[in-house]
mmCIF file with all atom_site columns, C-alpha atoms in Angstrom:
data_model
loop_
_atom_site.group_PDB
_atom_site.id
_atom_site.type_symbol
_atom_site.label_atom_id
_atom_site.label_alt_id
_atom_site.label_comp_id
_atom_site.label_asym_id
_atom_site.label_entity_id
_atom_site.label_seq_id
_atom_site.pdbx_PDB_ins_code
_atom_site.Cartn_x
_atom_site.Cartn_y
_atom_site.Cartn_z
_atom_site.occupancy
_atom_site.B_iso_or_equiv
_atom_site.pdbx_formal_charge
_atom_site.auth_seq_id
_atom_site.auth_comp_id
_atom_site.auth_asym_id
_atom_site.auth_atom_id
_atom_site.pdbx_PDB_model_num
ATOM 1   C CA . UNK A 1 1   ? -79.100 -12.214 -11.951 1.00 0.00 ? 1   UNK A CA 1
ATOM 2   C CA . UNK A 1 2   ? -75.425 -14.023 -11.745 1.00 0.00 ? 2   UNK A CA 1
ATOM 3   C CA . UNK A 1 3   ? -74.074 -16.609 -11.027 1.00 0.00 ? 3   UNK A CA 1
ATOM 4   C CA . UNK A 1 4   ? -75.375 -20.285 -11.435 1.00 0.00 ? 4   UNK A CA 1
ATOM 5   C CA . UNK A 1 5   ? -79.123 -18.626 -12.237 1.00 0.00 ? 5   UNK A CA 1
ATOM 6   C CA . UNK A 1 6   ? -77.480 -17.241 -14.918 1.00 0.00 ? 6   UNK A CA 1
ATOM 7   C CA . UNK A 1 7   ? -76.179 -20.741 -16.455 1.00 0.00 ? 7   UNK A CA 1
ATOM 8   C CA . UNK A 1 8   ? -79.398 -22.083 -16.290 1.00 0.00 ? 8   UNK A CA 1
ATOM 9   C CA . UNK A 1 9   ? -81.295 -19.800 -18.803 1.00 0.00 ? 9   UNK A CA 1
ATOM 10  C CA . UNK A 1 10  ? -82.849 -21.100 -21.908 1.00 0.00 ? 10  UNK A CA 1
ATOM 11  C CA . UNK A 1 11  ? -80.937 -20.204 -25.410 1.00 0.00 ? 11  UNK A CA 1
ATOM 12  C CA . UNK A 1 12  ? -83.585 -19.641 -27.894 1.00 0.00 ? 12  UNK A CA 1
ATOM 13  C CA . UNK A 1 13  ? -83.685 -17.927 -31.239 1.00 0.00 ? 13  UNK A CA 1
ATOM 14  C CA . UNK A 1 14  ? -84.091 -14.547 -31.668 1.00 0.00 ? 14  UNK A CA 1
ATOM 15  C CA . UNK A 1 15  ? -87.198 -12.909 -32.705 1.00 0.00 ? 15  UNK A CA 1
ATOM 16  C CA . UNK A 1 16  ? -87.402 -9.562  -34.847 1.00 0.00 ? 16  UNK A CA 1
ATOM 17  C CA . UNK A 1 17  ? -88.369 -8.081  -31.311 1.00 0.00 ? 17  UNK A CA 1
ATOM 18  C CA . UNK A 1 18  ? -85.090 -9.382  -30.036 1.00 0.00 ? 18  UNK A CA 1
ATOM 19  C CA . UNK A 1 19  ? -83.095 -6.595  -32.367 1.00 0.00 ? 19  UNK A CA 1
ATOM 20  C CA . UNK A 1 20  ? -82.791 -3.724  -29.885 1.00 0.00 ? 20  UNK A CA 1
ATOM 21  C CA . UNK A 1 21  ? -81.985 -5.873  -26.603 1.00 0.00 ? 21  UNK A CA 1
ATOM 22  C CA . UNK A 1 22  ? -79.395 -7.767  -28.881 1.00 0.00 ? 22  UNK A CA 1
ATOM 23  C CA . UNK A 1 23  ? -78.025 -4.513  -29.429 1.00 0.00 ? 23  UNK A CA 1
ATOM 24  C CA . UNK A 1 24  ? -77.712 -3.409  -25.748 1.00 0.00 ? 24  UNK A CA 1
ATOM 25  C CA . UNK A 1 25  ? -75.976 -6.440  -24.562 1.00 0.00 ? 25  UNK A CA 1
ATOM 26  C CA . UNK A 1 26  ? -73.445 -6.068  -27.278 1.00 0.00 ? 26  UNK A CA 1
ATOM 27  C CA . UNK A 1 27  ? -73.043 -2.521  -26.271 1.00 0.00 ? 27  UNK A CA 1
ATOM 28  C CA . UNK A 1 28  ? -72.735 -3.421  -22.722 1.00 0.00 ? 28  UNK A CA 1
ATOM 29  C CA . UNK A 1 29  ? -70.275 -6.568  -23.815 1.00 0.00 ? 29  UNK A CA 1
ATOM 30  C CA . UNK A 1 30  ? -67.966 -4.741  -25.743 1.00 0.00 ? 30  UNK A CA 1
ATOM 31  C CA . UNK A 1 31  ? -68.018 -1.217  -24.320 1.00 0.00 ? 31  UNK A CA 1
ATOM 32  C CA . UNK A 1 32  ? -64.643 -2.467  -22.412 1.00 0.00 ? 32  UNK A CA 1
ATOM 33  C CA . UNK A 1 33  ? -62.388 -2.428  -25.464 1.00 0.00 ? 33  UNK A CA 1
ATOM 34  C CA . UNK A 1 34  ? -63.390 0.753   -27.323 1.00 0.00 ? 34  UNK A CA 1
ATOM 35  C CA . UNK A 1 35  ? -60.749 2.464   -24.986 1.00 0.00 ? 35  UNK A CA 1
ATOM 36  C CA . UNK A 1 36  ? -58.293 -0.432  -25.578 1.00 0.00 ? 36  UNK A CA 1
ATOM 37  C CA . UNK A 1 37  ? -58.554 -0.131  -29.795 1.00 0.00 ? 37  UNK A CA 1
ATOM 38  C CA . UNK A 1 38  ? -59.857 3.468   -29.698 1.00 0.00 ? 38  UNK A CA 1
ATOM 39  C CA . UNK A 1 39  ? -63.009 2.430   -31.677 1.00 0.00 ? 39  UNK A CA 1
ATOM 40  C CA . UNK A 1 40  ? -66.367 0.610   -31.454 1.00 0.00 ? 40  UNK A CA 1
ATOM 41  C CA . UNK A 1 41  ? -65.355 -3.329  -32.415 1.00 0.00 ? 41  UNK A CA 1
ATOM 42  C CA . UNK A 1 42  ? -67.599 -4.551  -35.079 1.00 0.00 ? 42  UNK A CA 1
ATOM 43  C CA . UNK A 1 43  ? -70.261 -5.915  -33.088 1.00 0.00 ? 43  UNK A CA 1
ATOM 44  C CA . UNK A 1 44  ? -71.268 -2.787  -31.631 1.00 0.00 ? 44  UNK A CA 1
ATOM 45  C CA . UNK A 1 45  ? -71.872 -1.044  -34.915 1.00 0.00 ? 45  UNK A CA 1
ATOM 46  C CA . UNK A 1 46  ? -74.125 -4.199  -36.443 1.00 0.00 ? 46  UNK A CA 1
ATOM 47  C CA . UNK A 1 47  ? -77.624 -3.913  -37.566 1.00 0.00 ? 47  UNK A CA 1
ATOM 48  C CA . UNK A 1 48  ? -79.064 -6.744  -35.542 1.00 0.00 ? 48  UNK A CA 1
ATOM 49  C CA . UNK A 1 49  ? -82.637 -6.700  -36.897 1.00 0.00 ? 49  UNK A CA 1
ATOM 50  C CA . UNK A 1 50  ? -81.149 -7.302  -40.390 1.00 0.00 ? 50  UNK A CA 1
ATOM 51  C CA . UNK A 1 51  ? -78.547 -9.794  -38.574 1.00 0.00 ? 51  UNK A CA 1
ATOM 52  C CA . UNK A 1 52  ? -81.704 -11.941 -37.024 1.00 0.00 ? 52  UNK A CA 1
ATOM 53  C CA . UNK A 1 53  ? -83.301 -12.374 -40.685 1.00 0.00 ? 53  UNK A CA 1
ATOM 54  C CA . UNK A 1 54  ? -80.257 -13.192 -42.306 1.00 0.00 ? 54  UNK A CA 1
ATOM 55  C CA . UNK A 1 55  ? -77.898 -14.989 -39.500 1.00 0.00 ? 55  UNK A CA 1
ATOM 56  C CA . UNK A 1 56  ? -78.450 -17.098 -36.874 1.00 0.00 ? 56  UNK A CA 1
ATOM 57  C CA . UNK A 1 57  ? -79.190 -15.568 -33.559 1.00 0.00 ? 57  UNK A CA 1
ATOM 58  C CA . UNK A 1 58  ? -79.412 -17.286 -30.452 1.00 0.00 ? 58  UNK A CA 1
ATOM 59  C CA . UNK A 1 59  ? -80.311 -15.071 -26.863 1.00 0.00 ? 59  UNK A CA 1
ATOM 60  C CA . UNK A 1 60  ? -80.415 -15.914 -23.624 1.00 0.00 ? 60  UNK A CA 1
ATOM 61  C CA . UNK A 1 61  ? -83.066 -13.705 -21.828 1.00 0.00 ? 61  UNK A CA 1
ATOM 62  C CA . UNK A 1 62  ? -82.447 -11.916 -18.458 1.00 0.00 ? 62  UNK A CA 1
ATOM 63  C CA . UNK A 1 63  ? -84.291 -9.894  -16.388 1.00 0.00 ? 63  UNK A CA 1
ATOM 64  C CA . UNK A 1 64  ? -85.580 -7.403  -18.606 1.00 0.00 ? 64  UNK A CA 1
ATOM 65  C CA . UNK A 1 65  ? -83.109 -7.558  -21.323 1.00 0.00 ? 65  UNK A CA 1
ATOM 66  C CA . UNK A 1 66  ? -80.474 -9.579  -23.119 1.00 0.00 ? 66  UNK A CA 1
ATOM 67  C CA . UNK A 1 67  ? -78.342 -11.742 -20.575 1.00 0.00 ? 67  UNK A CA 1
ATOM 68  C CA . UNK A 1 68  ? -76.321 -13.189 -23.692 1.00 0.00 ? 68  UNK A CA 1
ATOM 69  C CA . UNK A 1 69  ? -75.996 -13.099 -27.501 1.00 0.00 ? 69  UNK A CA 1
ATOM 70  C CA . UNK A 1 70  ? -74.619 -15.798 -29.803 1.00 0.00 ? 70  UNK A CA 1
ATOM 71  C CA . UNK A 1 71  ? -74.236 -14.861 -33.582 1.00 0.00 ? 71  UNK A CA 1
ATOM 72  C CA . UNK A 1 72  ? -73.624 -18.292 -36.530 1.00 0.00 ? 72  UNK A CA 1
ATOM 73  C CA . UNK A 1 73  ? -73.146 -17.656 -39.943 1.00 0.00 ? 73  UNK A CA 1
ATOM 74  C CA . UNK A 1 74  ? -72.923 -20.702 -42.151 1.00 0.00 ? 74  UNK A CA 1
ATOM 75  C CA . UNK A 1 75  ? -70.255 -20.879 -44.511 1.00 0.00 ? 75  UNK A CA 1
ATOM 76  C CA . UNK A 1 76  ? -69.500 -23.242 -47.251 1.00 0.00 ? 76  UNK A CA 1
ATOM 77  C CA . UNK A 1 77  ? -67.086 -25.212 -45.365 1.00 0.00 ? 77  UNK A CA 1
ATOM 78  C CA . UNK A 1 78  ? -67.443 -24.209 -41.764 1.00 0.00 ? 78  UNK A CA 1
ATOM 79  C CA . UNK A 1 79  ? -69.573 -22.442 -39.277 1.00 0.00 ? 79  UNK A CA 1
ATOM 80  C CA . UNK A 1 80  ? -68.163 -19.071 -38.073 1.00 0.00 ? 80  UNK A CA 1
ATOM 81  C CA . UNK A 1 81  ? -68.839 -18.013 -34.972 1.00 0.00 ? 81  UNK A CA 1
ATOM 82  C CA . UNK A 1 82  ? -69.612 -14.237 -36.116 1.00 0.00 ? 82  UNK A CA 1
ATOM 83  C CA . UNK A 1 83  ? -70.179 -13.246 -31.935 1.00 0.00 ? 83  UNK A CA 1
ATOM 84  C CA . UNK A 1 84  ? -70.579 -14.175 -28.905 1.00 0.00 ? 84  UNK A CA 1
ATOM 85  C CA . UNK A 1 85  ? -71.730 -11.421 -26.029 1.00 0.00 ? 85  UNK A CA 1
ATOM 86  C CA . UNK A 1 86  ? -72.699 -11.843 -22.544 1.00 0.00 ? 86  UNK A CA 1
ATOM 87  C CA . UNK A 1 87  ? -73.605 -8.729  -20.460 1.00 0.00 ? 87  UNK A CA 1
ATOM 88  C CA . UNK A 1 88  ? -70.983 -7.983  -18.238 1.00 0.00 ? 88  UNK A CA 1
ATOM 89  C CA . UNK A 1 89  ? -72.729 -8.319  -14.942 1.00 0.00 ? 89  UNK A CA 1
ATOM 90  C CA . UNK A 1 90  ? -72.831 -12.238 -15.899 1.00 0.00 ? 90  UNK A CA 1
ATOM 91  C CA . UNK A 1 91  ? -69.485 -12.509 -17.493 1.00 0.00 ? 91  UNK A CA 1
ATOM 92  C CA . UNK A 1 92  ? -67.470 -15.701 -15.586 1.00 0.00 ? 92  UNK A CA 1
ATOM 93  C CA . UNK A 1 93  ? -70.810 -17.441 -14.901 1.00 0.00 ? 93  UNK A CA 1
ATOM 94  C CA . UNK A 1 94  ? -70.389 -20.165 -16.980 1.00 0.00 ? 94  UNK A CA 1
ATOM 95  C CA . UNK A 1 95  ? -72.433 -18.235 -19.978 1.00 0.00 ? 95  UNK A CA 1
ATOM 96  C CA . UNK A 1 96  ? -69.882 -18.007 -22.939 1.00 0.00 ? 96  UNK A CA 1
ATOM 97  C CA . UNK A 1 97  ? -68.857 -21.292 -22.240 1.00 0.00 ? 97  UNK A CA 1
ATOM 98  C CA . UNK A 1 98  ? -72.843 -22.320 -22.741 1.00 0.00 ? 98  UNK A CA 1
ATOM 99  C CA . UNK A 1 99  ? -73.306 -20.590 -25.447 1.00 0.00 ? 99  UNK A CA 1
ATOM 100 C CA . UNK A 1 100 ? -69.741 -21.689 -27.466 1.00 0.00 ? 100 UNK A CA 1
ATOM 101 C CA . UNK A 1 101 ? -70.831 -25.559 -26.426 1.00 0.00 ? 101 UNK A CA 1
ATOM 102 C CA . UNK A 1 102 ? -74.323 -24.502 -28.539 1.00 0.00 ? 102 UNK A CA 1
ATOM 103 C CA . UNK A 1 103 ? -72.631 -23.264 -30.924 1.00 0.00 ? 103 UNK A CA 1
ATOM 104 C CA . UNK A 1 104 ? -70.793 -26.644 -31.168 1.00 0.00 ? 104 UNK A CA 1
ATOM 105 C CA . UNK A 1 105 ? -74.001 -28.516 -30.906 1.00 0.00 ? 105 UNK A CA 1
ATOM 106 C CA . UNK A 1 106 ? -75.343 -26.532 -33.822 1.00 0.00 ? 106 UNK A CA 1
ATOM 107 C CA . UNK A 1 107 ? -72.582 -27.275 -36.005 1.00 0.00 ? 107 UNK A CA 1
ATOM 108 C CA . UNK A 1 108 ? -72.457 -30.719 -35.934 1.00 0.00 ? 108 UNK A CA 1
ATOM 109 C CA . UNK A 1 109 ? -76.443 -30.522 -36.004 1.00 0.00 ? 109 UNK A CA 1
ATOM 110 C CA . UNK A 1 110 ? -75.883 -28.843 -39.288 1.00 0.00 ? 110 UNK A CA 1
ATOM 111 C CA . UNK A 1 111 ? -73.254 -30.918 -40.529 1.00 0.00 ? 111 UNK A CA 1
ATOM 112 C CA . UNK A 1 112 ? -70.257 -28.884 -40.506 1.00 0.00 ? 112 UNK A CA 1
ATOM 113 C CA . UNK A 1 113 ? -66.775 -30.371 -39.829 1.00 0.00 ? 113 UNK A CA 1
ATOM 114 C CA . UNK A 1 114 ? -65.464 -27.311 -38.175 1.00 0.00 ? 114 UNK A CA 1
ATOM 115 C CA . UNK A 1 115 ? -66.358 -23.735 -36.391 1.00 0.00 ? 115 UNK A CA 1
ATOM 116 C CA . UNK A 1 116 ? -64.232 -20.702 -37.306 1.00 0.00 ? 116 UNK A CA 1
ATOM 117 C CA . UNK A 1 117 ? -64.061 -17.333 -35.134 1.00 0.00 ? 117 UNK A CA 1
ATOM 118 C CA . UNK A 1 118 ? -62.247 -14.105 -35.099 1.00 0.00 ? 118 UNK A CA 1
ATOM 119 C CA . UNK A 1 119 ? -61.246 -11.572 -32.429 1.00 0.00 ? 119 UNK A CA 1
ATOM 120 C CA . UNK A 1 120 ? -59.125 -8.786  -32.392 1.00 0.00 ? 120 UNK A CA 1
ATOM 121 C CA . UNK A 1 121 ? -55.968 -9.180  -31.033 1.00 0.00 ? 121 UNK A CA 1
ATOM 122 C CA . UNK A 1 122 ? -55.905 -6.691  -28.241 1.00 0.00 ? 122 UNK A CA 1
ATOM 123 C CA . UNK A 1 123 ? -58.853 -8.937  -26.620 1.00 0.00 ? 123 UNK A CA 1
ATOM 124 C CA . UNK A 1 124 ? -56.469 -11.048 -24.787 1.00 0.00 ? 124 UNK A CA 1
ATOM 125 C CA . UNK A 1 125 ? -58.839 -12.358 -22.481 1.00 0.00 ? 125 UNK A CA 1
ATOM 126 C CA . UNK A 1 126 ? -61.052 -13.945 -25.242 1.00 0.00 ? 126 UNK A CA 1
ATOM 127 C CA . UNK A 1 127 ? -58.110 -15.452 -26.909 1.00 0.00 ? 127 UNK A CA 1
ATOM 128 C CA . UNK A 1 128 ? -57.362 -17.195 -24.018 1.00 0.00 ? 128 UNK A CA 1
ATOM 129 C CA . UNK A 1 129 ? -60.969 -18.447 -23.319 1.00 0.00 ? 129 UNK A CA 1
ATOM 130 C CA . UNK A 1 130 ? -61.396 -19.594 -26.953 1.00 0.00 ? 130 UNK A CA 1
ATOM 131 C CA . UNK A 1 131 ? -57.606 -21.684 -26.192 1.00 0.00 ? 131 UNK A CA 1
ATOM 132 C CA . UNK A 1 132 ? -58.891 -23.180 -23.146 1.00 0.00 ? 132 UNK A CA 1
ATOM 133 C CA . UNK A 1 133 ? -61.898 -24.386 -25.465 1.00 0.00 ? 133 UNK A CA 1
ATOM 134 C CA . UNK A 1 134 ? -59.899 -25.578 -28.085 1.00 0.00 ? 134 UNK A CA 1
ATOM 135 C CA . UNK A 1 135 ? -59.145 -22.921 -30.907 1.00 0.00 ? 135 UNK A CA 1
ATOM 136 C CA . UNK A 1 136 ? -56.357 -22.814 -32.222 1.00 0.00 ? 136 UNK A CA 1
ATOM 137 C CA . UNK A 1 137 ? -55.176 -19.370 -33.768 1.00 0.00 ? 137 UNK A CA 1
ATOM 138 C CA . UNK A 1 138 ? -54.467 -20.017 -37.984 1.00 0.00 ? 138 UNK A CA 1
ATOM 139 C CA . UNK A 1 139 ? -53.908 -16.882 -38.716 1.00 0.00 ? 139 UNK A CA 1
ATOM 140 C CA . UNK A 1 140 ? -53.473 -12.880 -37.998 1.00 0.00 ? 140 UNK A CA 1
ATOM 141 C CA . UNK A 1 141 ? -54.405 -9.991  -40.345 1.00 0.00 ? 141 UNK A CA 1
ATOM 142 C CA . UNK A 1 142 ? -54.499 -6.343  -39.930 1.00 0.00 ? 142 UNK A CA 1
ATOM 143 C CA . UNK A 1 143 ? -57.810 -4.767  -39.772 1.00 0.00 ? 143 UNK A CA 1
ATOM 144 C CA . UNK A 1 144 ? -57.582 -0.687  -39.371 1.00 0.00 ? 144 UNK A CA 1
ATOM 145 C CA . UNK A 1 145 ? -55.250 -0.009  -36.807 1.00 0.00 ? 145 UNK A CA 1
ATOM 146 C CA . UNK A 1 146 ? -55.428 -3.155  -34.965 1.00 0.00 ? 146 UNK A CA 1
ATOM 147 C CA . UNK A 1 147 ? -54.604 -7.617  -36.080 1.00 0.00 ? 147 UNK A CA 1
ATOM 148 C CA . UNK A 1 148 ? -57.655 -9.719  -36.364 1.00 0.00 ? 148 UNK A CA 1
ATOM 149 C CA . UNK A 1 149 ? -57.116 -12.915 -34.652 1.00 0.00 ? 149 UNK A CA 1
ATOM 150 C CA . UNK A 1 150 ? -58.565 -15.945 -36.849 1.00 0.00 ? 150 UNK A CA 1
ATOM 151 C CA . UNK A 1 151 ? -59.126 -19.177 -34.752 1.00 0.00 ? 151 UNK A CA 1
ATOM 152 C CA . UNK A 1 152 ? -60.648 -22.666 -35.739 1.00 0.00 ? 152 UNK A CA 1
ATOM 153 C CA . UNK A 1 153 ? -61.912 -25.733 -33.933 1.00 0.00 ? 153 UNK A CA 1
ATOM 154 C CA . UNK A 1 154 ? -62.477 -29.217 -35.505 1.00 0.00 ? 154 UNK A CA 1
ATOM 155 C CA . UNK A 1 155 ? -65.758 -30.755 -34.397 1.00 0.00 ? 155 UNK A CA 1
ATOM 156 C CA . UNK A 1 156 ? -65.923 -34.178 -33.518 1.00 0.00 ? 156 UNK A CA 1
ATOM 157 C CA . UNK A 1 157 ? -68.990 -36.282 -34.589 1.00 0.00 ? 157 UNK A CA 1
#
């Protein structure tokens, strides 16, 4: 499924069930860059059944499996945006922009004031697509052998 089918899936939390199909799409989402940082990026080593009972997780279902994954942690002061994964074969459908407009939704639902993410900086092409969405890079720290990206966006009410 791609394409505009793909943008008009339901987002719905994840179930303990969820855990292993959460898993896949990550694998599938990040399995780009482990050549680019010579590693597996965070997400792909996560525990997502103990992520579902203590974050919240948001999937869009596909055909079978996981189309996309969103991952919120709430903080004190903000809500971070702890991932966001859509399976390749529906990457540039509109899908990460869906899900990061939830994400915004939920925050303000939840009364936060601002949503904070982080990316590594050798994932160019997610910098740019959190930019075009607002974020604004605050600050860059080095994680292993790599520079962690941190990026914030105000929400309106």
């Amino acid at each position: 499924m791609t394409g505009d089918a793909a943008i008009s899936l339901e987002i719905r939390a994840a179930q303990p069930a969820d855990a292993d199909a959460i898993a896949d799409c990550v694998r599938r989402a990040y399995a780009k860059y482990v050549p680019r940082i010579g590693r597996l990026p965070k997400p792909m080593q996560a525990n997502y059944a103990r992520a579902i009972e203590t974050h919240q997780l948001w999937i869009v279902d596909g055909e079978g499996d996981a189309a996309a994954v969103l991952e919120l942690i709430p903080q004190d002061d903000h809500l971070l945006i702890e991932n966001v994964a859509v399976d390749p074969t529906r990457q540039g459908s509109g899908l990460g922009r869906k899900l990061m407009a939830f994400a915004e939704e939920e925050g303000r639902r939840q009364g936060f004031r601002e949503l904070r993410l982080y990316t590594n900086e050798k994932f160019v092409e997610n910098i740019a697509f959190y930019g075009k969405l607002g974020y604004v890079a605050t600050e860059r720290q080095p994680y292993k052998e790599s520079v962690v990206v941190f990026m914030c966006k105000p929400l309106e009410a």
